[in-house]
PDB file of C-alpha atoms in Angstrom:
ATOM      1  CA  LEU A  13    -186.200 139.243 -17.399  1.00  0.00           C
ATOM      2  CA  THR A  14    -183.281 138.484 -15.147  1.00  0.00           C
ATOM      3  CA  ASN A  15    -185.473 137.907 -12.089  1.00  0.00           C
ATOM      4  CA  LEU A  16    -188.373 136.285 -14.004  1.00  0.00           C
ATOM      5  CA  ALA A  17    -188.166 132.993 -11.882  1.00  0.00           C
ATOM      6  CA  THR A  18    -187.833 134.649  -8.614  1.00  0.00           C
ATOM      7  CA  VAL A  19    -190.777 136.798  -9.227  1.00  0.00           C
ATOM      8  CA  GLY A  20    -192.747 133.986 -10.451  1.00  0.00           C
ATOM      9  CA  VAL A  21    -192.173 131.608  -7.591  1.00  0.00           C
ATOM     10  CA  ALA A  22    -192.670 134.511  -5.093  1.00  0.00           C
ATOM     11  CA  THR A  23    -195.932 135.509  -6.619  1.00  0.00           C
ATOM     12  CA  ALA A  24    -197.130 131.983  -6.731  1.00  0.00           C
ATOM     13  CA  ILE A  25    -196.387 131.368  -3.082  1.00  0.00           C
ATOM     14  CA  ASN A  26    -197.817 134.698  -2.084  1.00  0.00           C
ATOM     15  CA  ASN A  27    -201.140 133.883  -3.912  1.00  0.00           C
ATOM     16  CA  LEU A  28    -201.465 130.554  -2.238  1.00  0.00           C
ATOM     17  CA  ILE A  29    -200.732 132.052   1.149  1.00  0.00           C
ATOM     18  CA  LEU A  30    -203.360 134.908   0.512  1.00  0.00           C
ATOM     19  CA  PHE A  31    -205.963 132.354  -0.617  1.00  0.00           C
ATOM     20  CA  PHE A  32    -205.644 130.354   2.587  1.00  0.00           C
ATOM     21  CA  ALA A  33    -205.656 133.412   4.673  1.00  0.00           C
ATOM     22  CA  LYS A  34    -208.961 134.682   3.086  1.00  0.00           C
ATOM     23  CA  LEU A  35    -210.384 131.211   3.307  1.00  0.00           C
ATOM     24  CA  VAL A  36    -209.592 130.874   7.090  1.00  0.00           C
ATOM     25  CA  ILE A  37    -211.095 134.411   7.590  1.00  0.00           C
ATOM     26  CA  ALA A  38    -214.277 133.537   5.816  1.00  0.00           C
ATOM     27  CA  VAL A  39    -214.792 130.101   7.216  1.00  0.00           C
ATOM     28  CA  GLY A  40    -214.065 131.414  10.803  1.00  0.00           C
ATOM     29  CA  SER A  41    -216.632 133.986  10.411  1.00  0.00           C
ATOM     30  CA  ALA A  42    -219.208 131.816   8.845  1.00  0.00           C
ATOM     31  CA  SER A  43    -218.569 129.333  11.603  1.00  0.00           C
ATOM     32  CA  LEU A  44    -218.858 132.110  14.308  1.00  0.00           C
ATOM     33  CA  CYS A  45    -222.212 133.110  12.653  1.00  0.00           C
ATOM     34  CA  TRP A  46    -223.580 129.595  12.863  1.00  0.00           C
ATOM     35  CA  LEU A  47    -222.438 129.149  16.546  1.00  0.00           C
ATOM     36  CA  THR A  48    -223.888 132.567  17.549  1.00  0.00           C
ATOM     37  CA  ILE A  49    -227.277 131.749  15.970  1.00  0.00           C
ATOM     38  CA  THR A  50    -227.567 128.232  17.339  1.00  0.00           C
ATOM     39  CA  THR A  51    -226.277 129.212  20.682  1.00  0.00           C
ATOM     40  CA  PHE A  52    -227.939 132.607  21.750  1.00  0.00           C
ATOM     41  CA  VAL A  53    -230.866 133.024  19.537  1.00  0.00           C
ATOM     42  CA  ALA A  54    -234.162 131.641  20.959  1.00  0.00           C
ATOM     43  CA  GLU A  55    -236.236 128.842  18.978  1.00  0.00           C
ATOM     44  CA  GLU A  56    -238.969 131.390  18.213  1.00  0.00           C
ATOM     45  CA  ASP A  57    -236.458 134.030  16.853  1.00  0.00           C
ATOM     46  CA  SER A  58    -234.212 131.741  14.900  1.00  0.00           C
ATOM     47  CA  PRO A  59    -234.274 131.995  11.107  1.00  0.00           C
ATOM     48  CA  SER A  60    -235.941 129.201   9.221  1.00  0.00           C
ATOM     49  CA  SER A  61    -232.654 128.391   7.392  1.00  0.00           C
ATOM     50  CA  LEU A  62    -229.341 128.725   8.829  1.00  0.00           C
ATOM     51  CA  LEU A  63    -227.868 128.601   5.302  1.00  0.00           C
ATOM     52  CA  VAL A  64    -228.801 132.187   4.194  1.00  0.00           C
ATOM     53  CA  PRO A  65    -227.138 134.105   7.094  1.00  0.00           C
ATOM     54  CA  VAL A  66    -224.019 131.839   7.238  1.00  0.00           C
ATOM     55  CA  VAL A  67    -223.521 132.116   3.374  1.00  0.00           C
ATOM     56  CA  ILE A  68    -224.011 135.931   3.460  1.00  0.00           C
ATOM     57  CA  THR A  69    -221.508 136.068   6.437  1.00  0.00           C
ATOM     58  CA  PHE A  70    -219.025 133.974   4.470  1.00  0.00           C
ATOM     59  CA  MET A  71    -219.350 136.201   1.343  1.00  0.00           C
ATOM     60  CA  LEU A  72    -218.878 139.465   3.338  1.00  0.00           C
ATOM     61  CA  ALA A  73    -215.909 137.949   5.396  1.00  0.00           C
ATOM     62  CA  TRP A  74    -214.393 136.960   2.053  1.00  0.00           C
ATOM     63  CA  PHE A  75    -214.702 140.448   0.650  1.00  0.00           C
ATOM     64  CA  VAL A  76    -213.400 142.088   3.746  1.00  0.00           C
ATOM     65  CA  GLY A  77    -210.604 139.496   4.071  1.00  0.00           C
ATOM     66  CA  SER A  78    -209.622 140.245   0.457  1.00  0.00           C
ATOM     67  CA  LEU A  79    -209.498 143.914   1.178  1.00  0.00           C
ATOM     68  CA  PHE A  80    -206.999 143.329   4.154  1.00  0.00           C
ATOM     69  CA  MET A  81    -204.996 140.838   2.378  1.00  0.00           C
ATOM     70  CA  SER A  82    -204.617 143.056  -0.738  1.00  0.00           C
ATOM     71  CA  VAL A  83    -202.578 145.586   1.492  1.00  0.00           C
ATOM     72  CA  TYR A  84    -200.383 142.603   2.578  1.00  0.00           C
ATOM     73  CA  ALA A  85    -199.937 141.615  -1.173  1.00  0.00           C
ATOM     74  CA  LEU A  86    -198.850 145.079  -1.974  1.00  0.00           C
ATOM     75  CA  ALA A  87    -196.188 145.135   0.670  1.00  0.00           C
ATOM     76  CA  VAL A  88    -194.821 141.764  -0.471  1.00  0.00           C
ATOM     77  CA  ASP A  89    -194.866 142.963  -4.079  1.00  0.00           C
ATOM     78  CA  THR A  90    -192.995 146.147  -3.126  1.00  0.00           C
ATOM     79  CA  ILE A  91    -190.384 144.176  -1.063  1.00  0.00           C
ATOM     80  CA  LEU A  92    -189.880 141.803  -3.929  1.00  0.00           C
ATOM     81  CA  ILE A  93    -189.217 144.552  -6.566  1.00  0.00           C
ATOM     82  CA  CYS A  94    -186.861 146.300  -4.216  1.00  0.00           C
ATOM     83  CA  TYR A  95    -184.966 143.019  -3.713  1.00  0.00           C
ATOM     84  CA  CYS A  96    -184.829 142.596  -7.620  1.00  0.00           C
ATOM     85  CA  GLU A  97    -183.567 146.005  -8.199  1.00  0.00           C
ATOM     86  CA  ASP A  98    -181.005 145.691  -5.399  1.00  0.00           C
ATOM     87  CA  SER A  99    -179.696 142.449  -6.732  1.00  0.00           C
ATOM     88  CA  LYS A 100    -179.599 143.934 -10.277  1.00  0.00           C
ATOM     89  CA  ALA A 101    -177.664 147.078  -9.464  1.00  0.00           C
ATOM     90  CA  ASN A 102    -175.380 145.830  -6.608  1.00  0.00           C
ATOM     91  CA  ASP A 103    -173.096 142.867  -6.370  1.00  0.00           C
ATOM     92  CA  GLY A 104    -172.256 142.949  -2.724  1.00  0.00           C
ATOM     93  CA  SER A 105    -168.597 144.396  -3.129  1.00  0.00           C
ATOM     94  CA  PRO A 106    -167.431 147.221  -0.850  1.00  0.00           C
ATOM     95  CA  THR A 107    -168.107 149.676  -3.722  1.00  0.00           C
ATOM     96  CA  LYS A 108    -171.654 148.410  -4.522  1.00  0.00           C
ATOM     97  CA  PRO A 109    -172.975 146.843  -1.328  1.00  0.00           C
ATOM     98  CA  TYR A 110    -176.496 145.348  -0.987  1.00  0.00           C
ATOM     99  CA  TYR A 111    -178.987 147.526   0.684  1.00  0.00           C
ATOM    100  CA  MET A 112    -181.505 144.832   1.640  1.00  0.00           C
ATOM    101  CA  SER A 113    -181.958 143.964   5.379  1.00  0.00           C
ATOM    102  CA  ASN A 114    -179.763 141.328   7.031  1.00  0.00           C
ATOM    103  CA  GLY A 115    -182.801 139.049   7.298  1.00  0.00           C
ATOM    104  CA  LEU A 116    -183.509 139.248   3.661  1.00  0.00           C
ATOM    105  CA  LYS A 117    -179.775 138.686   2.761  1.00  0.00           C
ATOM    106  CA  LYS A 118    -179.916 135.643   4.976  1.00  0.00           C
ATOM    107  CA  ILE A 119    -182.982 134.205   3.182  1.00  0.00           C
ATOM    108  CA  ALA A 120    -181.581 135.084  -0.185  1.00  0.00           C
ATOM    109  CA  ARG A 121    -178.261 133.677   0.655  1.00  0.00           C
ATOM    110  CA  LYS A 122    -176.453 136.890  -0.179  1.00  0.00           C
ATOM    111  CA  SER A 123    -173.763 138.917   1.586  1.00  0.00           C
ATOM    112  CA  ASN A 124    -171.734 142.073   1.204  1.00  0.00           C
ATOM    113  CA  LYS A 125    -168.142 141.107   0.293  1.00  0.00           C
ATOM    114  CA  MET A 126    -165.386 142.711   2.357  1.00  0.00           C
ATOM    115  CA  PHE A 127    -161.696 142.994   1.933  1.00  0.00           C
ATOM    116  CA  LYS A 128    -159.685 140.870   4.389  1.00  0.00           C
ATOM    117  CA  ARG A 129    -158.248 143.842   6.164  1.00  0.00           C
ATOM    118  CA  GLU A 130    -161.775 145.562   6.530  1.00  0.00           C
ATOM    119  CA  ALA A 131    -163.156 142.171   7.986  1.00  0.00           C
ATOM    120  CA  GLN A 132    -160.299 141.920  10.314  1.00  0.00           C
ATOM    121  CA  SER A 133    -160.732 145.517  11.528  1.00  0.00           C
ATOM    122  CA  ARG A 134    -164.459 144.931  12.152  1.00  0.00           C
ATOM    123  CA  LYS A 135    -163.684 141.707  13.961  1.00  0.00           C
ATOM    124  CA  GLU A 136    -161.058 143.443  16.275  1.00  0.00           C
ATOM    125  CA  ALA A 137    -163.448 146.429  16.893  1.00  0.00           C
ATOM    126  CA  SER A 138    -166.205 144.078  17.879  1.00  0.00           C
ATOM    127  CA  GLU A 139    -163.835 142.174  20.254  1.00  0.00           C
ATOM    128  CA  VAL A 140    -162.769 145.523  21.782  1.00  0.00           C
ATOM    129  CA  GLU A 141    -166.417 146.472  22.228  1.00  0.00           C
ATOM    130  CA  ASN A 142    -167.270 143.200  23.978  1.00  0.00           C
ATOM    131  CA  ASP A 143    -164.247 143.581  26.312  1.00  0.00           C
ATOM    132  CA  ASP A 144    -165.237 147.060  27.335  1.00  0.00           C
ATOM    133  CA  SER A 145    -168.818 145.862  28.141  1.00  0.00           C
ATOM    134  CA  MET A 146    -167.545 143.234  30.434  1.00  0.00           C
ATOM    135  CA  SER A 147    -165.331 145.343  32.584  1.00  0.00           C
ATOM    136  CA  VAL A 148    -166.619 147.173  35.762  1.00  0.00           C
ATOM    137  CA  GLY A 149    -164.975 150.250  36.770  1.00  0.00           C
ATOM    138  CA  PRO A 150    -164.581 151.619  40.353  1.00  0.00           C
ATOM    139  CA  GLU A 151    -167.334 154.194  39.730  1.00  0.00           C
ATOM    140  CA  GLU A 152    -169.754 151.362  38.683  1.00  0.00           C
ATOM    141  CA  GLU A 153    -169.302 149.175  41.858  1.00  0.00           C
ATOM    142  CA  ALA A 154    -172.445 148.373  43.719  1.00  0.00           C
ATOM    143  CA  LYS A 155    -173.027 150.552  46.694  1.00  0.00           C
ATOM    144  CA  PRO A 156    -174.903 149.492  49.837  1.00  0.00           C
ATOM    145  CA  LEU A 157    -178.501 150.643  50.218  1.00  0.00           C
ATOM    146  CA  LEU A 158    -178.315 151.663  53.758  1.00  0.00           C
TER     147      LEU A 158
END
């Protein structure tokens, strides 16, 4: 119950996105069916009504789109459950850091807390690393091609 609002909002947004994705897939396929029949089928071979093949194409595309989008929905639900468990079990301290990716931490506005000396040592290490990458030693100097 601690993450009920998070799960509810994420599920609502996910369902809305999935609905529009399935709608775009189905409408695009039905439009392509209509365009194909009107453009490439000769008059004598064309169906008496364009409605039947377009509606059948729409329904099949909706079904196939639903199958593909259910895989996406499963992935989103899995990431959401992992996020909720990580937030519940960890607090971002050095002894209990978050295990979520940096991108997810940025979206959720969470960060691992560090002690001041640990943050300072990391900053110094990154500065030394940047200084080393900028220097060019004598063995790295450019040699003439001829």
